[in-house]
Short mmCIF file of C-alpha atoms in Angstrom, two decimals:
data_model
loop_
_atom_site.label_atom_id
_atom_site.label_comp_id
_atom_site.label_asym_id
_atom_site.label_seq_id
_atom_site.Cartn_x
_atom_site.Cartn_y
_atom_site.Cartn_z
CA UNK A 28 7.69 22.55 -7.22
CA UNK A 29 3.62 23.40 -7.30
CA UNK A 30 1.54 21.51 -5.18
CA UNK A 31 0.69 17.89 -7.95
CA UNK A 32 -2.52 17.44 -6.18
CA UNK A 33 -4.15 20.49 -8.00
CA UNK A 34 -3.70 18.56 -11.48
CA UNK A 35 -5.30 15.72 -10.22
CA UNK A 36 -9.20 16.38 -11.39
CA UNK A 37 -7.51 17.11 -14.93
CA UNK A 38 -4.96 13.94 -14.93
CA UNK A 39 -8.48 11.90 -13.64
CA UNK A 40 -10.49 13.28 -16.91
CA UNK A 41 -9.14 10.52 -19.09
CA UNK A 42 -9.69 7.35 -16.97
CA UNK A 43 -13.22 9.10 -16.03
CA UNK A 44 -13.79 9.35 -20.13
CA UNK A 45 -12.97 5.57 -20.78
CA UNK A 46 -14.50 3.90 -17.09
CA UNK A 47 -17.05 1.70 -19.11
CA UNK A 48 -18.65 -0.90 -16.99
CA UNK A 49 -15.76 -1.01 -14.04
CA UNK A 50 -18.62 0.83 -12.37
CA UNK A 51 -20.61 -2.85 -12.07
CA UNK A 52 -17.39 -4.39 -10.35
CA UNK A 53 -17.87 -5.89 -7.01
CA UNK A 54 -16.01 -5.43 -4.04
CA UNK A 55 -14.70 -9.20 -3.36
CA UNK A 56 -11.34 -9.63 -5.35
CA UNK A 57 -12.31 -11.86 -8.64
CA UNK A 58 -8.74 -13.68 -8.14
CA UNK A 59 -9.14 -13.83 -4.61
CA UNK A 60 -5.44 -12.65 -4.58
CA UNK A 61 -3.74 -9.77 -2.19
CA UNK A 62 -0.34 -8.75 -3.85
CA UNK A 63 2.00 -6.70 -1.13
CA UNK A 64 4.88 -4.38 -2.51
CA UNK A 65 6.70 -1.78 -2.07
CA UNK A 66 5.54 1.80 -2.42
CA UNK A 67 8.79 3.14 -5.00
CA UNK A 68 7.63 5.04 -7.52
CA UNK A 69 9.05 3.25 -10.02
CA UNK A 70 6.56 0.00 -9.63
CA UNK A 71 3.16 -0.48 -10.82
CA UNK A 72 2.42 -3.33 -9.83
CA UNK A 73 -1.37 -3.46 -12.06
CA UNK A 74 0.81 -3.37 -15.16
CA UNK A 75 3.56 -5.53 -14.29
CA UNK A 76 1.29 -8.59 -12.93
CA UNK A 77 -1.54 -7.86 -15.61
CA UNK A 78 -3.55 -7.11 -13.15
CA UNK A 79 -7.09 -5.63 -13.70
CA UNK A 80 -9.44 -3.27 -11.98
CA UNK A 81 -11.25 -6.02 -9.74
CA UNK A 82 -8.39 -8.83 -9.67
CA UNK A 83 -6.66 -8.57 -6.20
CA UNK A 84 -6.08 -6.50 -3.22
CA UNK A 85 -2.74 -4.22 -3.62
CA UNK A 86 -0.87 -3.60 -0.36
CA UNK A 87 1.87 -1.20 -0.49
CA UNK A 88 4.19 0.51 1.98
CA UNK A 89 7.81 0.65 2.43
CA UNK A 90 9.81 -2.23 1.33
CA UNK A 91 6.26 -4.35 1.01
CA UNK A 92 7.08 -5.63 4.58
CA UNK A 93 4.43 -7.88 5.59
CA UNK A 94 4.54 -7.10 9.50
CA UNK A 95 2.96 -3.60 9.12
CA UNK A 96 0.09 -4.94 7.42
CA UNK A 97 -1.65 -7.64 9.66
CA UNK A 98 -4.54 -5.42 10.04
CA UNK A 99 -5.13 -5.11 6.11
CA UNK A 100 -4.66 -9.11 6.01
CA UNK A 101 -7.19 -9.88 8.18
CA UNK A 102 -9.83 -7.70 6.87
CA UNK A 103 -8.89 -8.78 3.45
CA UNK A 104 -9.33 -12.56 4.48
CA UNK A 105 -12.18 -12.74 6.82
CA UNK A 106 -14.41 -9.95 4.89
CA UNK A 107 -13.17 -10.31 1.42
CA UNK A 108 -12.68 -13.51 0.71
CA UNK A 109 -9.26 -13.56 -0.85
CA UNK A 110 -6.93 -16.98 -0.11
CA UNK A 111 -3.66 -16.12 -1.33
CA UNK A 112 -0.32 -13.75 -0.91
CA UNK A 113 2.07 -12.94 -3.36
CA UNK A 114 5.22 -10.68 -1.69
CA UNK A 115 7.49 -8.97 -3.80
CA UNK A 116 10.32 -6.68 -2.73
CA UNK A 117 12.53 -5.26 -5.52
CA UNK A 118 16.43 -4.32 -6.46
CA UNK A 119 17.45 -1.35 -6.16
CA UNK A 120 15.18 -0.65 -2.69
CA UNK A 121 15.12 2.19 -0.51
CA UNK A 122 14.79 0.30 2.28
CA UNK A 123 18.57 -1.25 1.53
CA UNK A 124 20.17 1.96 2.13
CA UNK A 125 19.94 2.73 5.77
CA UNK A 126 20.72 0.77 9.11
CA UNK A 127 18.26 0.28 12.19
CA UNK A 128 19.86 3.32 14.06
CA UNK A 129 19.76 6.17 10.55
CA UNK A 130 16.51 7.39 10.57
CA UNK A 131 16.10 7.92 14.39
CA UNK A 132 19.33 9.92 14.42
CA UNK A 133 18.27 11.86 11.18
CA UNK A 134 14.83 13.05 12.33
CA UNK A 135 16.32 13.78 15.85
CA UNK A 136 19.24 16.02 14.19
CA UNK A 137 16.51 18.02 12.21
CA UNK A 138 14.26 18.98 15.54
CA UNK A 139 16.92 19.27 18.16
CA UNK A 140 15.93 18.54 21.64
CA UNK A 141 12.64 17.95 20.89
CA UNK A 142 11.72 15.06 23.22
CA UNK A 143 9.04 14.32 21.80
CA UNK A 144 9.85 13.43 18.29
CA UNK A 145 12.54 11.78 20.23
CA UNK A 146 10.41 9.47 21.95
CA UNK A 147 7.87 9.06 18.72
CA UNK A 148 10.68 8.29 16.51
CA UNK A 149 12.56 5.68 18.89
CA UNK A 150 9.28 3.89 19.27
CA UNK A 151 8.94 3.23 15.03
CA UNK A 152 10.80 0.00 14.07
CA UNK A 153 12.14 0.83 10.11
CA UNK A 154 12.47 -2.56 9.16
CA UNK A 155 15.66 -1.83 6.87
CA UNK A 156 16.89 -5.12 5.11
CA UNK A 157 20.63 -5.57 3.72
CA UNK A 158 19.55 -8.41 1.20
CA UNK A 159 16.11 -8.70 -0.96
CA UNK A 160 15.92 -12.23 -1.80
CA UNK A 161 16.41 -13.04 2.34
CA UNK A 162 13.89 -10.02 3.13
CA UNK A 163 11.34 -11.65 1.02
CA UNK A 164 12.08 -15.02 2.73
CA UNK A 165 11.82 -13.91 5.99
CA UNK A 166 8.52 -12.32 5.14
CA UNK A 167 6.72 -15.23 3.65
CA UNK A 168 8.02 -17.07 6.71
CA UNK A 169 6.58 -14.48 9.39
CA UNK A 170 2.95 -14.49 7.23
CA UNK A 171 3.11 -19.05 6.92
CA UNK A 172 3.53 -18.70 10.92
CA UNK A 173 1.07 -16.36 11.54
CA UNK A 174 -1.76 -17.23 13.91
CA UNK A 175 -4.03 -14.89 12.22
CA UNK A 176 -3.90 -16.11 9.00
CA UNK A 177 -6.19 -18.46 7.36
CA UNK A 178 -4.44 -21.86 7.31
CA UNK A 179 -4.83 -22.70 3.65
CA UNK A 180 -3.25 -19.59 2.12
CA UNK A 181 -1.25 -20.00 -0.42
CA UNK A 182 1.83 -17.84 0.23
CA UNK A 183 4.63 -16.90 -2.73
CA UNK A 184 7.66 -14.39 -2.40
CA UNK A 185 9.07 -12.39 -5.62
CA UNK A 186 11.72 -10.24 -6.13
CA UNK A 187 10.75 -7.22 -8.81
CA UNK A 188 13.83 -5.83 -10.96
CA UNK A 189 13.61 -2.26 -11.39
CA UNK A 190 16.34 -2.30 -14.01
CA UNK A 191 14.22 -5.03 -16.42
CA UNK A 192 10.60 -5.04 -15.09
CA UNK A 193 11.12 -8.90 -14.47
CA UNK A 194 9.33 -10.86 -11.67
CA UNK A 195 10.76 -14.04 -10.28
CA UNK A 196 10.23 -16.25 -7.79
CA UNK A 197 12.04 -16.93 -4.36
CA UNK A 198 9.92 -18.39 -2.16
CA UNK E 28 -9.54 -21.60 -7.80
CA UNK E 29 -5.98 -22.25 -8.94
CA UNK E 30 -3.38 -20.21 -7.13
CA UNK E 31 -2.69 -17.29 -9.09
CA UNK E 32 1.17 -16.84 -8.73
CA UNK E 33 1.54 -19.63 -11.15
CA UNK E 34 0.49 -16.88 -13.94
CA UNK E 35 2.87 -13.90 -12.73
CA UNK E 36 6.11 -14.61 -15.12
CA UNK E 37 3.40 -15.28 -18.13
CA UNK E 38 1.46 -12.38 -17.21
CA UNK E 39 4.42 -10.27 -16.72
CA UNK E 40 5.99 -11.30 -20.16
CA UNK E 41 4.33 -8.14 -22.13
CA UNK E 42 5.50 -5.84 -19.23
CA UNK E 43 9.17 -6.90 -19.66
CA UNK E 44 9.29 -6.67 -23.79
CA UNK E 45 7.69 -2.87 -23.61
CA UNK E 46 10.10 -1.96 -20.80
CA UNK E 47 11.44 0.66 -22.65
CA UNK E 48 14.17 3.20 -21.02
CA UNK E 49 12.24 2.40 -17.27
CA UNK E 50 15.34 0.89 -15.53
CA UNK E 51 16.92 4.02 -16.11
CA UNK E 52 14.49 5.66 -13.38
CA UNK E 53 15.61 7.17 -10.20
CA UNK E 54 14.81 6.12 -6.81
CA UNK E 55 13.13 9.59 -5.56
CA UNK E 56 9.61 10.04 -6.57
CA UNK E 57 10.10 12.77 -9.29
CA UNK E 58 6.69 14.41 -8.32
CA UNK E 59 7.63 14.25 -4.68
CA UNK E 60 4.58 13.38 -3.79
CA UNK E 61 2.97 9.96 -1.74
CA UNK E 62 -0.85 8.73 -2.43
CA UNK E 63 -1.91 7.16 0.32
CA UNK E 64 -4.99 5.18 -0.83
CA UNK E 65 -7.38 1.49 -0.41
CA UNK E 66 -6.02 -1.55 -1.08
CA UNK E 67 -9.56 -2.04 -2.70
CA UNK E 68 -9.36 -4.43 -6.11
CA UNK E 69 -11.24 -1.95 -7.75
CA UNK E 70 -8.67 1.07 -7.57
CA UNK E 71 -5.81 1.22 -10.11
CA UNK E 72 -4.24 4.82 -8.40
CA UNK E 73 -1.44 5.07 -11.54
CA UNK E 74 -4.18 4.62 -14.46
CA UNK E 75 -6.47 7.03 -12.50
CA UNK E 76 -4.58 9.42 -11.59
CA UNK E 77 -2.48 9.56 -14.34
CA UNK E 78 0.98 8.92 -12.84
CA UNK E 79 4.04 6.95 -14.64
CA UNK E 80 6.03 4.93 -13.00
CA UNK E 81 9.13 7.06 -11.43
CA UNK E 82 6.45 9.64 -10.20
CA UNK E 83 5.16 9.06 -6.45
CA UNK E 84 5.11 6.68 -3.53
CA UNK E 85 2.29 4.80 -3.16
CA UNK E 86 0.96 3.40 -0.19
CA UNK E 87 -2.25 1.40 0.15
CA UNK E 88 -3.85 -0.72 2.92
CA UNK E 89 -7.44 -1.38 4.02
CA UNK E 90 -9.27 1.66 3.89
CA UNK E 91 -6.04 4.09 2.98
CA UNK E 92 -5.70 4.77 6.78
CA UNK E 93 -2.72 6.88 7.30
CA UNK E 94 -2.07 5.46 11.15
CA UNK E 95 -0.92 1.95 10.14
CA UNK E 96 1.88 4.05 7.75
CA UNK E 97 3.89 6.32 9.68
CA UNK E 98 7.00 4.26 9.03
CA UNK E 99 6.50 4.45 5.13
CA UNK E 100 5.91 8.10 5.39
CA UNK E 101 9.13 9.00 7.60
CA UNK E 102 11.02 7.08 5.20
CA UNK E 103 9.77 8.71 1.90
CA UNK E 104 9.66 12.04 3.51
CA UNK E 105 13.70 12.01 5.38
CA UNK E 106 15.14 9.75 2.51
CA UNK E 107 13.56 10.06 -0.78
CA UNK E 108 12.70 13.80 -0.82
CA UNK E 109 8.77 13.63 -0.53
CA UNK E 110 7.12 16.60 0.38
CA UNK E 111 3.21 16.37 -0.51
CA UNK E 112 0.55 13.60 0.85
CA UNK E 113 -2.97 13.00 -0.93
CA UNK E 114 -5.28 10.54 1.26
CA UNK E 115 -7.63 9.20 -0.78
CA UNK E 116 -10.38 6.97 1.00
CA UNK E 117 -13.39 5.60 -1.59
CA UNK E 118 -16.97 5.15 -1.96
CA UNK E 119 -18.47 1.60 -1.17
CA UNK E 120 -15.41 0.72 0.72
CA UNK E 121 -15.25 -2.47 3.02
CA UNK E 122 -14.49 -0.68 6.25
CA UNK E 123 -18.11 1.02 5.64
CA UNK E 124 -19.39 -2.48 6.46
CA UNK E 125 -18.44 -3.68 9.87
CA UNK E 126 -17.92 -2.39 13.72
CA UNK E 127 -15.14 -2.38 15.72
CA UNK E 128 -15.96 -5.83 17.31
CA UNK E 129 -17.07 -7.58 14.27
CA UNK E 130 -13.19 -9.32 13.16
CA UNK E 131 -12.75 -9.67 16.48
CA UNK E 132 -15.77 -11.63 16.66
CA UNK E 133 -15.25 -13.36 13.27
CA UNK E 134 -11.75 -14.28 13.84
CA UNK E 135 -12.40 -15.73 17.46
CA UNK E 136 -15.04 -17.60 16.29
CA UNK E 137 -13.22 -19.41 13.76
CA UNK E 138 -10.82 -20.73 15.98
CA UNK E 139 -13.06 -21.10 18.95
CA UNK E 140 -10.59 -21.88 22.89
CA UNK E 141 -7.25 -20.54 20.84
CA UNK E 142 -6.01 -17.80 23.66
CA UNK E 143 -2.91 -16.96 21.10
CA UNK E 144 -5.23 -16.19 18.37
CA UNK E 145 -7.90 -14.07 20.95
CA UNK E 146 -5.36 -12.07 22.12
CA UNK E 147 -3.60 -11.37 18.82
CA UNK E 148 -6.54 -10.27 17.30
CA UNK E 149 -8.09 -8.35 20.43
CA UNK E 150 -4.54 -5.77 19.70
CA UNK E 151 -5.59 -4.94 16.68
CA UNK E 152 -7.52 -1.97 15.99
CA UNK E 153 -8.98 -2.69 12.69
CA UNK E 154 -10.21 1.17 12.46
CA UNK E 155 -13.61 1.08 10.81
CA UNK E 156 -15.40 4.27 9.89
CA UNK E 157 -18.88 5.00 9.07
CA UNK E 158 -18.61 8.33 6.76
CA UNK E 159 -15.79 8.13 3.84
CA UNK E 160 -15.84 12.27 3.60
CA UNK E 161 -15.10 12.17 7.47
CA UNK E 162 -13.16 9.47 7.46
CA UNK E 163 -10.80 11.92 4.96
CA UNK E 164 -10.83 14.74 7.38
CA UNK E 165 -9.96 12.90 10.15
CA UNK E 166 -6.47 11.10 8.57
CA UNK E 167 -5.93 15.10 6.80
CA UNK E 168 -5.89 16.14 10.52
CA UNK E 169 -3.63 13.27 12.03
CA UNK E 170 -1.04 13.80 9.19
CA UNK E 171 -1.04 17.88 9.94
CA UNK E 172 -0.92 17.15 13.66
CA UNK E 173 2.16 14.29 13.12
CA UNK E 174 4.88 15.50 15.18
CA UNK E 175 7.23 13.38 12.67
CA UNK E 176 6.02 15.14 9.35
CA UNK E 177 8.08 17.62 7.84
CA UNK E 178 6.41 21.22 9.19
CA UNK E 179 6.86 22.23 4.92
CA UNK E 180 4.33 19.26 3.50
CA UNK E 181 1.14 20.34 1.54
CA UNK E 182 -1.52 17.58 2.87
CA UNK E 183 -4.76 17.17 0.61
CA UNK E 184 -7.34 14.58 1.17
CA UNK E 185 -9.82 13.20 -1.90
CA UNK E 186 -12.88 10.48 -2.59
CA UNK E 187 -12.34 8.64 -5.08
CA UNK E 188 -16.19 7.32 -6.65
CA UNK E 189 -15.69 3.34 -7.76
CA UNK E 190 -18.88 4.07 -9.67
CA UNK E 191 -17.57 6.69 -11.90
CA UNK E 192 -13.94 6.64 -11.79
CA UNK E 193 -13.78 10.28 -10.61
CA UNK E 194 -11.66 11.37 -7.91
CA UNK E 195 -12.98 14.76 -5.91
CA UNK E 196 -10.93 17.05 -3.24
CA UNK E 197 -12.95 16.90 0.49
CA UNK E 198 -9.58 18.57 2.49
#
C-alpha cells in the first residue's frame, strides 16, 4: 500500500475551500467539555456527539483509558478552562482481544533476544479490559478519585456501538 | 453552564438514523495508518483530512505528543496492522503558552499544604515546547528512534494552521 500521507495536501483542499470563519475560533473549549475515546478507526467522535470545530477537547488513544491521559487533563483544566468528562469505550474494541501477558510475548517473539525491547516492552502496562460497560466504570471511578482533578467536574461514562452508532450511558 | 452529557443521545440521534452500512466496518484501520494529533477544540482530523470512519487510528492528547502514546501505538502497530504514523502538532497551540513549572505552580497553588497533590503533579512532565515546526521534528525523531516501532513504518510529521484549515508536511 503507498504511503496515505502523500494525499493528504489534496484530501485537505476541500475543508481548506469551505474553512469560513473557524479561523476566528478561540482556543478555550466553548462547551467547556473534554470527550476521551478510543482511537478505532471506525469512530468519529465530532459526528457522532454533534460536536463542532471549537466545542470540546477530544482525547483519544487506545481503548479511551483515562490513566494515560492525566497529563492532557490537567492542562486541559487548569489552562483551558473546561469542567467536564465524558468517557466512552465502545463494542467491538481492540483492546478486548488480548490478555495482560499477549503483547509483551508478541513483540519479544518478533526481535528475538533483544533485551532491550525486552525490558521497554515489560515496562508498558496495555490496559486490556474483558468487559466495556465495567472498563468504563472503572475509569470514571479512577478520574472522580483523582487528586489532580478539579473537584467539581462533572464526570459521565458511555459505551459507543460500532454496529448502530448509538451512545448510551453507564456511568 | 449546564453539563453537556445531558445532550449526547439528542445530539447523537441524526448520527444513528444516517448510519448507513457503518456497523459493517472492520476493526483494522483500512488505510493502515495512525494520526497522531492535539486534542485542541478547534481540530476536527476526519473532516480535515478527509478520512471516513473505518480508515485510521487516531490518537490525540495535549499538544499531539507522541511520548505519552507508546502503548496506543504498539497496539495498533502488533494487532491491528498499522504501518504509517503522521504527527501533526498546530499553530496557536496551548503548550506554546506556558513553561515547564507553570502547572506545577498552578496546580500547587490551588491546593496550597496538600503533599499528595505536590507530589502527583511534580511526576508529571507536562512537555511544553516553544517552536511547533521543532516541536514536529523532535516527536518524527523519537518515533524513528522507538526501539518498539516496527523497523518497516513510513513516519511523516505535519502543521496543521487553525487559521486556514491547511495542513503542511515539516518531516
Amino acid at each position: 500500500m503507498a504511503p496515505q500521507h502523500t494525499e493528504f495536501v489534496k484530501r485537505n483542499e476541500h475543508y481548506v475551500s469551505s474553512f469560513g470563519d473557524k479561523g476566528s475560533l478561540a482556543m478555550p473549549p466553548a462547551k467547556k467539555l473534554i470527550v476521551i475515546t478510543c482511537m478505532d478507526a471506525r469512530l468519529d467522535p465530532a459526528a457522532h456527539l454533534g460536536l463542532k470545530e471549537g466545542d470540546a477537547h477530544v482525547i483519544r488513544n487506545a481503548g479511551g483509558m483515562v490513566k494515560d491521559e492525566l497529563r492532557s487533563i490537567v492542562i486541559s483544566q487548569r489552562l483551558l478552562g473546561t469542567r467536564e468528562i465524558a468517557v466512552f469505550h465502545h463494542t467491538d474494541c481492540g483492546m478486548l482481544t488480548f490478555g495482560p501477558s499477549d503483547l509483551p510475548a508478541i513483540v519479544k517473539a518478533a526481535a528475538p533476544g533483544d533485551a532491550a525491547v525486552a525490558a521497554r516492552v515489560d515496562a508498558i502496562d496495555f490496559l486490556p479490559f474483558k468487559d466495556v460497560e465495567e472498563s468504563v466504570k472503572v475509569d470514571v471511578a479512577w478520574l472522580k478519585s483523582e487528586p489532580l482533578l478539579l473537584p467539581e467536574t462533572v464526570v459521565s461514562g458511555w459505551i459507543y456501538d460500532v454496529k448502530s452508532g448509538r451512545v448510551s450511558q453507564v456511568a
